[in-house]
Amino acid sequence: MTINSVITKVAQNIVQRSEQSRKTYLENLEHSANKGKLRASLSCGNLAHTVAASTKAEKVSLLDFTKANLAIVSSYNDMVSAHQPYLYYPELIKKALAELGNTAQVAGGVPAMCDGITQGNDGMELSLFSRDLIAQSTALSLSHNTFDGTLLLGVCDKIAPGQLMGALTFGHLPTMFVPSGPMASGISNDEKVSTRQKYVAGEVDKRALLEVECKAYHSAGTCTFFGTANTNQLVFEAMGLMLPGSAFVAPNTLLRDKLTEKAAQYLASVSVNQHSKKAVGHVVNEKSVVNGLVALLAAGGSTNHTIHLVAVAKAAGWIVTWDDLDELSRVVPLLVNMYPNGDADINAFHKAGGVPALMKNLSLRGLIFMDANPAYGTMEDYLTSPYLDAVGQVRFAPAMESSDTKVLADSRGSFSETGGLKLLSGNLGRGVMKVSAVAEEHQKVTAPALVFESQHDVEIAYKNGLIKDDAVIVVRFNGPAANGMPELHKLMPILGNLMKQGLKVALVTDGRLSGASGKVPAVIHMTPEAKRGGPLAQIQNGDMIEIDGQTGKVSVLNNIEHRLIAESNLSNSQRGSGRELFGVFRHLISSAEQGATLF
């Protein structure tokens, strides 16, 4: 299949604008690779420290420089469900490698906070910052320079992108993600959302809400809705950064364990050569980046990836813009129907064919580069699904057409002719709307502004009956430089209830909402943000705001150019819960459109 001309054009644009930055990145990669196997050049004292805690057999392998030693960078903790399964991965990996005379060491751990736990609380204002902290932690973990390849144990929101950003600073090392998989399906997402809305409206008590929430989040594994965690897995598989078809295999199953073993053994096999073409810096080329962007749009994935993929690409020397996403969205159809875009969850998607079936569909339509350079094999391998043969060994079968076209479109169908994300721009700046989750009749709203500086203030206004008419809720001073750009999920049940009452409402904010943004028309990640003088800081109650998710417009109809720029007292977002330690992040962080990153 001939590749779509727009896909090719976007890739070419990325290459052209990134010429110098990518050249610099590759020069640094080659400089590191040319140093050879650094473990062999360590002093005797360095080596003694390296092997001190190892078994006798491990010491023999570690001191044999023809063997591979893999770094394990783990996000394990036993509070976050998606990372709890990683407890036993290191021993599984070490045992599989020992069979071939190779080794692995836990090089380090990275913090793995959960947005689901911190939603609406102080910790949420550290969440986005944690990604760059995780990148630094990953780099520090690898800085002992005793490793030939890297296994990244990470799944959720900021963790996996941060690990990849850190690993890309050691771009000469072959690197793969090893997923943990999703928890089994609990109650339906519709029931969960309905109960949340009833609770906000005072129709059910906290005990009833807690019972429903515990049925939704009930075991080890990622949450089952299509939020940022599962988007990470889908996109990184599409980019060729893990074994084919491995993203959504359930935890604590034999297939999951065998895939983990296979990933370790394969990576060791391509890690002996310091100039491996499977080095992560070569894998994350412009075609891999575009494949990830296409998969994001085709799946209707998390809006957080309009930030994360920009930052990840930058870590490999690539300059990606929201305009690239917008161009791709015009030719990439929506092929997946998972909550919040639809009713199904990640397990239903995996059962329908999962990432391999989606990749096959995209390949047949000429929407992905089949000559990209994945970490494992070739891109043809990523059109296959894993299974266990009669003796328990991993085999791969060609991906079939979708077995459930209500969840995953077949090669002839789609849920929308365009992708799941839309760039909106106008005299208020630029922002993103997850149009895949919003009914077409709700994508256009023109209404007076109601201006707030906190989601908590919106909640108070709602409970006091102060939101009675059509309105565009403006929540400003919630960008990266203001308070770390928290997700504003307290707003979703409130605005959902207002829509159920027949009001036309929308949200405009420089904050975030992520993958679980719901059915409310929301223009998020507005840049420039209010804290840095963006037009949101000039909006007043009653100004007429126009939002059009179809034409890509977000504007104020009043003349606001003459107005002073409002300021906000953000001192309460700069102290307590560790926020004092992150002042440098708030001061130096780039805009959302530039990846909200320090680097």
Coordinates of C-alpha atoms in Angstrom, one line a residue:
M1 CA 0.0 0.0 0.0
T2 CA 1.3 3.4 -1.0
I3 CA 1.8 5.7 2.1
N4 CA -0.7 8.6 2.3
S5 CA 0.9 11.8 1.0
V6 CA -0.1 13.8 4.1
I7 CA 1.6 11.2 6.3
T8 CA 4.8 11.5 4.2
K9 CA 4.5 15.3 4.2
V10 CA 4.3 15.5 8.0
A11 CA 7.3 13.2 8.4
Q12 CA 9.3 15.4 5.9
N13 CA 8.3 18.6 7.8
I14 CA 9.5 17.0 11.1
V15 CA 12.8 16.0 9.5
Q16 CA 13.3 19.5 8.0
R17 CA 12.6 21.5 11.1
S18 CA 14.6 19.0 13.2
E19 CA 17.7 18.9 11.0
Q20 CA 20.1 20.5 13.5
S21 CA 18.6 19.1 16.7
R22 CA 18.5 15.5 15.3
K23 CA 22.1 15.8 14.0
T24 CA 23.3 16.9 17.5
Y25 CA 21.4 14.0 19.1
L26 CA 22.9 11.4 16.7
E27 CA 26.4 12.8 17.3
N28 CA 25.9 12.4 21.0
L29 CA 24.6 8.9 20.5
E30 CA 27.6 7.9 18.3
H31 CA 30.0 9.5 20.8
S32 CA 28.6 7.2 23.5
A33 CA 28.6 4.1 21.3
N34 CA 32.2 4.7 20.3
K35 CA 33.3 4.3 23.9
G36 CA 32.5 0.6 23.5
K37 CA 31.4 -1.7 26.3
L38 CA 32.0 0.6 29.3
R39 CA 31.8 -2.2 31.8
A40 CA 35.0 -3.5 30.4
S41 CA 36.8 -0.2 31.0
L42 CA 35.9 0.2 34.6
S43 CA 38.6 0.1 37.2
C44 CA 38.9 -3.0 39.5
G45 CA 37.3 -1.1 42.3
N46 CA 34.4 0.0 40.1
L47 CA 33.8 -3.5 39.0
A48 CA 34.0 -4.9 42.5
H49 CA 31.2 -2.5 43.5
T50 CA 29.2 -3.5 40.4
V51 CA 29.2 -7.2 41.2
A52 CA 29.5 -7.1 45.1
A53 CA 25.9 -8.2 45.8
S54 CA 25.6 -10.7 42.8
T55 CA 25.6 -14.4 43.1
K56 CA 28.7 -16.4 42.1
A57 CA 27.2 -17.3 38.7
E58 CA 26.1 -13.8 38.1
K59 CA 29.6 -12.5 38.9
V60 CA 31.1 -14.8 36.3
S61 CA 28.7 -13.5 33.6
L62 CA 29.1 -9.8 34.6
L63 CA 32.9 -10.1 34.4
D64 CA 32.7 -11.7 31.0
F65 CA 32.4 -8.7 28.7
T66 CA 31.2 -10.8 25.8
K67 CA 27.9 -11.3 27.7
A68 CA 25.0 -8.8 27.9
N69 CA 24.0 -7.1 31.2
L70 CA 20.6 -5.4 31.0
A71 CA 19.5 -2.5 33.2
I72 CA 16.0 -2.8 34.7
V73 CA 14.5 0.5 35.5
S74 CA 11.3 -0.2 37.5
S75 CA 8.3 1.8 38.5
Y76 CA 7.3 -0.9 41.0
N77 CA 5.2 0.1 44.0
D78 CA 2.4 -1.8 45.6
M79 CA 0.0 1.1 46.0
V80 CA -0.6 1.8 42.3
S81 CA -2.4 -1.2 40.7
A82 CA -0.7 -1.0 37.4
H83 CA 2.8 -1.2 38.9
Q84 CA 2.1 -3.8 41.6
P85 CA 2.7 -6.8 39.2
Y86 CA 6.3 -5.5 38.6
L87 CA 7.3 -6.9 42.0
Y88 CA 8.4 -10.3 40.6
Y89 CA 9.5 -9.2 37.1
P90 CA 13.2 -8.7 38.0
E91 CA 13.6 -12.3 39.2
L92 CA 11.7 -13.6 36.2
I93 CA 14.0 -11.6 33.9
K94 CA 17.2 -12.6 35.6
K95 CA 16.2 -16.3 35.4
A96 CA 15.4 -16.1 31.7
L97 CA 18.7 -14.3 31.0
A98 CA 20.8 -16.7 33.1
E99 CA 19.7 -19.6 30.8
L100 CA 21.7 -17.8 28.0
G101 CA 24.6 -16.8 30.2
N102 CA 23.5 -13.1 30.4
T103 CA 22.5 -11.0 33.4
A104 CA 20.2 -8.1 34.5
Q105 CA 20.4 -5.7 37.4
V106 CA 17.8 -3.4 38.8
A107 CA 19.5 -0.2 37.9
G108 CA 17.1 2.0 39.7
G109 CA 13.5 2.8 40.6
V110 CA 11.4 5.8 39.4
P111 CA 8.6 7.5 41.3
A112 CA 5.2 6.3 40.1
M113 CA 2.4 8.5 41.4
C114 CA -1.2 7.8 40.4
D115 CA -3.4 10.6 39.1
G116 CA -6.4 8.6 40.1
I117 CA -5.3 9.0 43.7
T118 CA -4.2 12.6 43.6
Q119 CA -7.2 14.0 41.5
G120 CA -8.5 17.2 43.1
N121 CA -5.7 17.2 45.7
D122 CA -2.4 19.0 46.2
G123 CA -0.4 16.1 44.8
M124 CA -2.1 16.5 41.4
E125 CA -0.1 19.8 41.0
L126 CA 3.1 17.7 41.0
S127 CA 1.9 15.1 38.5
L128 CA 3.0 16.6 35.3
F129 CA 6.4 17.6 36.8
S130 CA 6.9 14.0 37.8
R131 CA 7.5 13.1 34.1
D132 CA 10.7 15.1 33.8
L133 CA 11.8 13.9 37.3
I134 CA 11.3 10.3 36.1
A135 CA 13.4 11.1 33.0
Q136 CA 16.1 12.3 35.3
S137 CA 15.8 9.3 37.6
T138 CA 16.0 7.0 34.6
A139 CA 19.2 8.7 33.4
L140 CA 20.7 8.5 36.8
S141 CA 19.8 4.8 37.0
L142 CA 21.7 4.2 33.8
S143 CA 24.6 6.5 34.6
H144 CA 26.7 3.7 36.2
N145 CA 27.5 2.8 32.6
T146 CA 27.6 -0.9 33.3
F147 CA 24.7 -1.9 31.0
D148 CA 24.3 -3.0 27.4
G149 CA 20.5 -2.6 27.1
T150 CA 17.5 -1.3 29.1
L151 CA 14.2 -2.9 30.1
L152 CA 11.7 -0.2 31.2
L153 CA 9.1 -1.5 33.6
G154 CA 6.5 1.3 33.5
V155 CA 2.9 1.8 32.3
C156 CA 1.0 4.8 33.6
D157 CA 0.5 8.4 32.9
K158 CA 3.8 10.3 33.3
I159 CA 5.9 7.2 34.1
A160 CA 6.3 5.6 30.7
P161 CA 6.9 8.8 28.8
G162 CA 9.4 9.9 31.4
Q163 CA 11.3 6.6 31.4
L164 CA 11.5 6.8 27.6
M165 CA 12.8 10.4 27.7
G166 CA 15.5 9.3 30.2
A167 CA 16.4 6.2 28.2
L168 CA 16.8 8.3 25.1
T169 CA 19.7 10.1 26.8
F170 CA 21.4 6.7 26.6
G171 CA 20.2 6.3 23.0
H172 CA 23.0 4.0 22.0
L173 CA 21.4 1.2 24.2
P174 CA 18.7 -1.1 22.8
T175 CA 15.7 -0.5 25.0
M176 CA 12.2 -2.1 25.3
F177 CA 9.2 -1.5 27.5
V178 CA 7.8 -4.5 29.4
P179 CA 4.1 -3.9 30.2
S180 CA 2.1 -5.2 33.2
G181 CA -1.3 -5.4 31.5
P182 CA -4.8 -4.2 32.4
M183 CA -7.0 -5.4 35.3
A184 CA -10.1 -7.5 34.5
S185 CA -13.2 -5.6 33.6
G186 CA -15.3 -4.5 36.6
I187 CA -18.5 -2.5 36.4
S188 CA -19.3 -0.5 33.2
N189 CA -17.9 3.0 32.7
D190 CA -21.4 4.3 32.2
E191 CA -22.4 3.1 35.6
K192 CA -19.4 4.6 37.2
V193 CA -19.9 8.0 35.6
S194 CA -23.6 7.9 36.3
T195 CA -22.9 7.4 40.0
R196 CA -20.4 10.2 40.1
Q197 CA -22.9 12.6 38.6
K198 CA -25.5 11.5 41.1
Y199 CA -23.1 12.0 43.9
V200 CA -22.3 15.6 42.7
A201 CA -26.0 16.3 42.4
G202 CA -26.6 15.0 46.0
E203 CA -28.7 12.0 44.8
V204 CA -26.4 9.3 46.4
D205 CA -24.1 9.4 49.4
K206 CA -20.4 8.8 49.7
R207 CA -20.8 5.2 50.7
A208 CA -22.6 4.4 47.5
L209 CA -20.0 6.2 45.4
L210 CA -17.1 4.4 47.2
E211 CA -18.8 1.0 46.6
V212 CA -19.0 1.8 42.8
E213 CA -15.5 3.1 42.6
C214 CA -14.1 0.0 44.3
K215 CA -15.9 -2.2 41.8
A216 CA -14.4 -0.2 38.9
Y217 CA -10.8 -0.3 40.4
H218 CA -10.6 -3.7 42.0
S219 CA -7.3 -5.6 41.2
A220 CA -3.8 -5.4 39.9
G221 CA -3.3 -3.9 36.4
T222 CA -4.0 -0.7 34.6
C223 CA -7.4 0.9 34.9
T224 CA -9.6 -0.4 32.1
F225 CA -10.8 2.8 30.5
F226 CA -8.8 4.4 27.6
G227 CA -6.9 7.0 29.6
T228 CA -3.3 8.0 29.5
A229 CA -1.9 4.7 30.9
N230 CA -3.5 2.6 28.2
T231 CA -2.7 5.2 25.5
N232 CA 0.9 4.9 26.5
Q233 CA 0.9 1.2 25.9
L234 CA -1.0 1.4 22.6
V235 CA 1.2 4.2 21.2
F236 CA 4.5 2.7 22.3
E237 CA 3.6 -0.6 20.8
A238 CA 2.7 1.2 17.6
M239 CA 6.2 2.9 17.8
G240 CA 7.8 -0.5 18.0
L241 CA 9.0 -0.1 21.6
M242 CA 7.7 -3.4 23.0
L243 CA 7.0 -6.9 21.7
P244 CA 4.1 -7.1 19.2
G245 CA 0.7 -7.6 20.8
S246 CA 2.0 -7.4 24.3
A247 CA 0.5 -4.2 25.5
F248 CA -2.8 -5.5 26.9
V249 CA -2.1 -9.1 27.9
A250 CA -3.5 -9.5 31.4
P251 CA -1.2 -9.6 34.5
N252 CA -0.4 -12.8 36.3
T253 CA -1.0 -15.0 33.3
L254 CA 1.4 -17.5 31.7
L255 CA 1.4 -15.6 28.4
R256 CA 2.3 -12.4 30.2
D257 CA 5.3 -14.1 32.0
K258 CA 6.5 -15.7 28.8
L259 CA 6.4 -12.4 26.9
T260 CA 8.4 -10.8 29.7
E261 CA 11.0 -13.6 29.4
K262 CA 11.1 -13.3 25.6
A263 CA 11.5 -9.5 25.7
A264 CA 14.5 -9.9 28.0
Q265 CA 16.2 -12.7 26.0
Y266 CA 15.6 -10.9 22.7
L267 CA 17.0 -7.6 24.0
A268 CA 20.1 -9.3 25.3
S269 CA 20.7 -10.8 21.9
V270 CA 20.7 -7.3 20.2
S271 CA 22.6 -5.6 23.0
V272 CA 26.1 -7.2 22.6
N273 CA 27.0 -4.8 19.8
Q274 CA 27.5 -1.2 21.0
H275 CA 26.5 0.0 17.5
S276 CA 23.2 -1.9 17.3
K277 CA 20.7 -0.6 14.8
K278 CA 18.1 -1.5 17.4
A279 CA 19.5 1.2 19.8
V280 CA 16.6 3.2 21.1
G281 CA 17.9 6.4 19.5
H282 CA 17.7 4.8 16.1
V283 CA 14.3 3.1 16.8
V284 CA 12.7 6.5 17.7
N285 CA 13.2 7.9 14.2
E286 CA 10.8 10.2 12.3
K287 CA 8.8 7.3 11.0
S288 CA 8.4 5.8 14.5
V289 CA 7.3 9.2 15.8
V290 CA 4.7 9.6 13.1
N291 CA 3.4 6.1 13.5
G292 CA 2.9 6.9 17.2
L293 CA 1.0 10.1 16.3
V294 CA -1.2 8.2 13.8
A295 CA -2.0 5.5 16.3
L296 CA -2.9 8.1 18.9
L297 CA -5.4 9.7 16.5
A298 CA -6.8 6.5 15.1
A299 CA -7.5 5.2 18.6
G300 CA -8.9 8.5 20.0
G301 CA -6.3 8.4 22.8
S302 CA -5.5 10.6 25.7
T303 CA -5.1 14.3 25.2
N304 CA -2.0 14.1 27.5
H305 CA -0.1 12.8 24.5
T306 CA -0.4 16.1 22.7
I307 CA 2.1 17.0 25.4
H308 CA 4.0 13.8 26.1
L309 CA 4.7 12.8 22.5
V310 CA 6.1 16.3 21.8
A311 CA 8.4 15.9 24.8
V312 CA 9.4 12.4 23.9
A313 CA 10.2 13.4 20.3
K314 CA 12.3 16.3 21.5
A315 CA 14.3 13.9 23.7
A316 CA 15.4 12.2 20.4
G317 CA 16.1 15.4 18.6
W318 CA 12.7 15.7 16.8
I319 CA 10.6 18.9 16.8
V320 CA 6.9 17.9 16.7
T321 CA 4.1 20.6 16.7
W322 CA 0.4 20.6 17.3
D323 CA 0.1 21.5 13.6
D324 CA 1.6 18.1 12.7
L325 CA -1.2 16.4 14.8
D326 CA -3.8 18.6 13.2
E327 CA -2.7 17.8 9.7
L328 CA -2.6 14.1 10.5
S329 CA -6.0 14.2 12.1
R330 CA -7.6 15.3 8.8
V331 CA -6.6 12.1 7.1
V332 CA -6.5 9.6 9.9
P333 CA -10.0 8.1 10.7
L334 CA -11.1 7.2 14.2
L335 CA -11.0 3.4 14.3
V336 CA -11.5 2.6 18.0
N337 CA -14.5 3.1 20.1
M338 CA -13.4 2.8 23.8
Y339 CA -14.6 4.8 26.8
P340 CA -14.7 7.8 26.9
N341 CA -15.3 7.7 23.2
G342 CA -17.7 4.8 23.5
D343 CA -18.8 2.1 26.0
A344 CA -16.1 -0.6 25.6
D345 CA -13.0 -0.9 27.7
I346 CA -9.4 -1.9 27.0
N347 CA -10.1 -5.6 27.5
A348 CA -12.9 -5.5 24.8
F349 CA -10.5 -3.8 22.5
H350 CA -7.8 -6.4 23.1
K351 CA -10.3 -9.2 22.5
A352 CA -11.4 -7.6 19.3
G353 CA -7.9 -7.8 17.9
G354 CA -6.1 -5.1 19.9
V355 CA -3.0 -3.2 18.7
P356 CA -2.0 -5.7 16.0
A357 CA -5.4 -5.5 14.3
L358 CA -5.4 -1.7 14.5
M359 CA -1.9 -1.7 13.0
K360 CA -2.9 -4.0 10.2
N361 CA -5.9 -1.7 9.5
L362 CA -3.7 1.4 9.4
S363 CA -1.2 -0.5 7.2
L364 CA -3.9 -1.5 4.7
R365 CA -5.0 2.2 4.5
G366 CA -1.4 3.4 3.9
L367 CA -1.4 5.4 7.1
I368 CA 1.7 4.1 8.9
F369 CA 5.3 3.6 7.8
M370 CA 6.0 -0.1 7.4
D371 CA 9.7 0.6 6.9
A372 CA 10.1 2.0 10.4
N373 CA 12.8 0.4 12.6
P374 CA 11.1 -1.2 15.6
A375 CA 13.0 -2.6 18.6
Y376 CA 11.8 -6.1 17.7
G377 CA 12.2 -7.5 14.2
T378 CA 10.4 -5.5 11.5
M379 CA 7.1 -3.7 11.3
E380 CA 5.6 -6.8 9.7
D381 CA 6.0 -8.4 13.1
Y382 CA 3.8 -5.7 14.6
L383 CA 0.9 -7.0 12.5
T384 CA 1.0 -10.3 14.5
S385 CA -0.5 -11.4 17.8
P386 CA 1.3 -13.6 20.4
Y387 CA 0.0 -16.9 21.7
L388 CA 1.5 -19.9 23.5
D389 CA 2.1 -23.1 21.5
A390 CA 1.6 -26.7 22.9
V391 CA 4.8 -26.6 24.8
G392 CA 4.3 -23.1 26.3
Q393 CA 6.5 -21.1 23.9
V394 CA 5.6 -17.7 22.5
R395 CA 4.6 -17.8 18.9
F396 CA 3.0 -15.0 16.7
A397 CA 0.0 -15.4 14.4
P398 CA -1.0 -12.9 11.7
A399 CA -3.4 -10.3 13.0
M400 CA -7.0 -10.9 11.8
E401 CA -9.7 -8.4 11.0
S402 CA -11.6 -7.0 14.0
S403 CA -13.8 -9.5 15.7
D404 CA -16.0 -6.8 17.1
T405 CA -16.6 -3.8 14.8
K406 CA -18.5 -2.0 17.6
V407 CA -15.2 -1.6 19.4
L408 CA -12.5 -1.7 16.6
A409 CA -13.4 -0.9 13.0
D410 CA -12.5 -3.3 10.2
S411 CA -10.6 -2.3 7.1
R412 CA -13.7 -0.9 5.5
G413 CA -15.3 1.1 8.4
S414 CA -14.6 3.9 10.8
F415 CA -16.3 5.7 13.7
S416 CA -15.3 9.1 12.2
E417 CA -13.6 10.2 9.0
T418 CA -11.1 12.2 11.0
G419 CA -8.9 11.5 14.1
G420 CA -9.9 11.8 17.7
L421 CA -8.1 15.1 18.5
K422 CA -8.6 18.5 17.1
L423 CA -6.4 21.7 17.3
L424 CA -8.5 24.8 18.0
S425 CA -7.0 28.3 17.6
G426 CA -8.2 31.9 17.6
N427 CA -7.7 35.1 19.5
L428 CA -7.7 33.2 22.8
G429 CA -4.6 31.2 21.7
R430 CA -4.3 27.5 20.8
G431 CA -5.8 24.5 22.6
V432 CA -6.9 20.9 22.0
M433 CA -10.3 19.2 22.0
K434 CA -10.9 15.5 22.2
V435 CA -13.6 15.5 19.6
S436 CA -13.9 11.7 19.5
A437 CA -15.6 11.9 23.0
V438 CA -18.0 14.7 22.1
A439 CA -21.2 14.3 20.2
E440 CA -21.2 16.4 17.0
E441 CA -24.1 18.5 18.2
H442 CA -22.1 19.5 21.3
Q443 CA -18.9 20.5 19.5
K444 CA -20.1 24.0 18.7
V445 CA -21.0 26.3 21.6
T446 CA -21.3 30.1 21.8
A447 CA -22.1 31.4 25.3
P448 CA -21.1 33.9 28.0
A449 CA -18.0 33.3 29.9
L450 CA -18.0 32.3 33.6
V451 CA -14.5 32.8 34.9
F452 CA -12.8 30.8 37.6
E453 CA -9.3 30.2 38.8
S454 CA -9.9 26.7 40.4
Q455 CA -12.0 23.7 39.7
H456 CA -12.9 23.9 43.4
D457 CA -14.5 27.3 42.8
V458 CA -16.6 25.8 40.0
E459 CA -17.8 23.1 42.3
I460 CA -18.8 25.6 45.0
A461 CA -20.7 27.7 42.4
Y462 CA -22.5 24.6 41.1
K463 CA -23.5 23.5 44.6
N464 CA -24.8 27.0 45.3
G465 CA -26.9 27.0 42.2
L466 CA -25.0 29.8 40.5
I467 CA -24.6 28.2 37.1
K468 CA -28.2 28.4 35.7
D469 CA -27.7 29.4 32.1
D470 CA -25.7 28.4 29.0
A471 CA -22.0 29.2 29.7
V472 CA -18.4 28.7 28.7
I473 CA -16.6 27.8 32.0
V474 CA -13.2 29.4 31.8
V475 CA -10.7 27.9 34.4
R476 CA -7.5 29.8 34.1
F477 CA -4.1 30.0 36.0
N478 CA -3.9 26.2 35.8
G479 CA -1.1 25.9 33.2
P480 CA 2.3 24.4 33.7
A481 CA 4.0 27.6 35.0
A482 CA 1.1 28.4 37.3
N483 CA 0.5 25.3 39.3
G484 CA 1.8 22.3 37.4
M485 CA -1.2 22.0 35.0
P486 CA -3.4 19.6 37.1
E487 CA -6.1 17.5 35.6
L488 CA -9.5 19.1 36.3
H489 CA -11.7 16.0 36.6
K490 CA -13.9 17.4 39.3
L491 CA -15.4 19.5 36.5
M492 CA -16.6 16.5 34.4
P493 CA -19.6 15.3 36.6
I494 CA -20.6 18.9 37.2
L495 CA -20.6 19.9 33.5
G496 CA -22.1 16.6 32.6
N497 CA -25.1 17.3 34.9
L498 CA -25.5 20.8 33.4
M499 CA -25.7 19.3 29.9
K500 CA -28.3 16.7 31.2
Q501 CA -30.4 19.7 32.3
G502 CA -30.4 21.0 28.7
L503 CA -27.8 23.8 29.1
K504 CA -25.2 24.4 26.4
V505 CA -21.9 24.4 28.3
A506 CA -18.2 24.1 27.5
L507 CA -14.9 24.3 29.2
V508 CA -11.9 26.4 28.2
T509 CA -8.8 26.0 30.3
D510 CA -5.0 26.1 30.4
G511 CA -5.2 23.0 32.6
R512 CA -5.5 19.3 31.6
L513 CA -8.2 16.6 31.5
S514 CA -6.3 13.6 30.0
G515 CA -8.0 10.5 28.5
A516 CA -11.1 10.4 30.6
S517 CA -12.3 13.8 29.4
G518 CA -15.9 12.6 29.0
K519 CA -18.7 14.0 26.8
V520 CA -18.2 17.7 27.6
P521 CA -16.8 20.0 24.9
A522 CA -13.5 21.0 26.4
V523 CA -10.7 23.1 24.9
I524 CA -7.7 22.3 27.1
H525 CA -4.0 23.0 27.3
M526 CA -4.7 26.6 26.2
T527 CA -1.4 28.3 25.3
P528 CA -0.1 30.9 26.0
E529 CA -1.3 30.2 29.5
A530 CA -2.8 32.9 31.8
K531 CA 0.2 32.9 34.1
R532 CA 2.4 34.0 31.2
G533 CA 0.1 36.7 29.9
G534 CA -2.1 34.6 27.7
P535 CA -5.5 36.1 26.6
L536 CA -7.4 34.0 29.1
A537 CA -6.0 36.4 31.7
Q538 CA -8.1 39.2 30.0
I539 CA -11.4 37.4 29.9
Q540 CA -14.3 38.7 32.2
N541 CA -17.6 37.2 33.1
G542 CA -20.1 37.8 30.4
D543 CA -17.7 37.9 27.5
M544 CA -19.1 35.8 24.6
I545 CA -16.9 32.8 23.8
E546 CA -17.2 30.9 20.6
I547 CA -16.0 27.3 20.4
D548 CA -16.2 25.2 17.2
G549 CA -14.7 21.7 17.3
Q550 CA -15.4 21.2 13.7
T551 CA -13.8 24.2 12.2
G552 CA -11.1 24.4 14.9
K553 CA -12.0 27.8 16.4
V554 CA -11.8 29.2 19.9
S555 CA -12.3 32.9 20.2
V556 CA -13.7 35.7 22.3
L557 CA -16.2 37.9 20.4
N558 CA -15.6 41.0 22.6
N559 CA -12.7 43.3 22.1
I560 CA -10.4 42.6 25.0
E561 CA -7.1 44.0 23.7
H562 CA -7.3 47.1 25.8
R563 CA -7.8 45.3 29.1
L564 CA -5.2 44.8 31.8
I565 CA -3.8 41.2 32.3
A566 CA -5.3 39.8 35.4
E567 CA -3.0 38.3 38.0
S568 CA -3.6 35.5 40.5
N569 CA -2.4 34.8 43.9
L570 CA -0.9 31.3 43.4
S571 CA 0.9 31.1 46.8
N572 CA -1.4 28.3 48.0
S573 CA -0.2 26.2 45.0
Q574 CA 3.5 26.7 45.9
R575 CA 3.6 25.2 49.4
G576 CA 2.6 22.0 51.1
S577 CA 2.6 18.5 49.9
G578 CA 6.2 18.9 48.6
R579 CA 5.3 21.7 46.2
E580 CA 8.0 23.9 47.7
L581 CA 10.6 21.7 46.1
F582 CA 9.3 22.2 42.5
G583 CA 9.6 26.0 42.2
V584 CA 12.3 25.6 39.6
F585 CA 9.9 23.5 37.5
R586 CA 7.2 26.2 37.6
H587 CA 9.8 28.8 36.6
L588 CA 11.5 27.0 33.8
I589 CA 8.9 24.7 32.3
S590 CA 8.0 25.2 28.6
S591 CA 4.4 25.7 27.3
A592 CA 2.1 22.7 26.8
E593 CA 2.5 23.0 23.1
Q594 CA 6.3 22.6 23.5
G595 CA 5.9 19.5 25.7
A596 CA 5.7 21.2 29.1
T597 CA 9.2 20.2 29.8
L598 CA 12.4 21.5 31.4
F599 CA 14.6 19.9 28.7

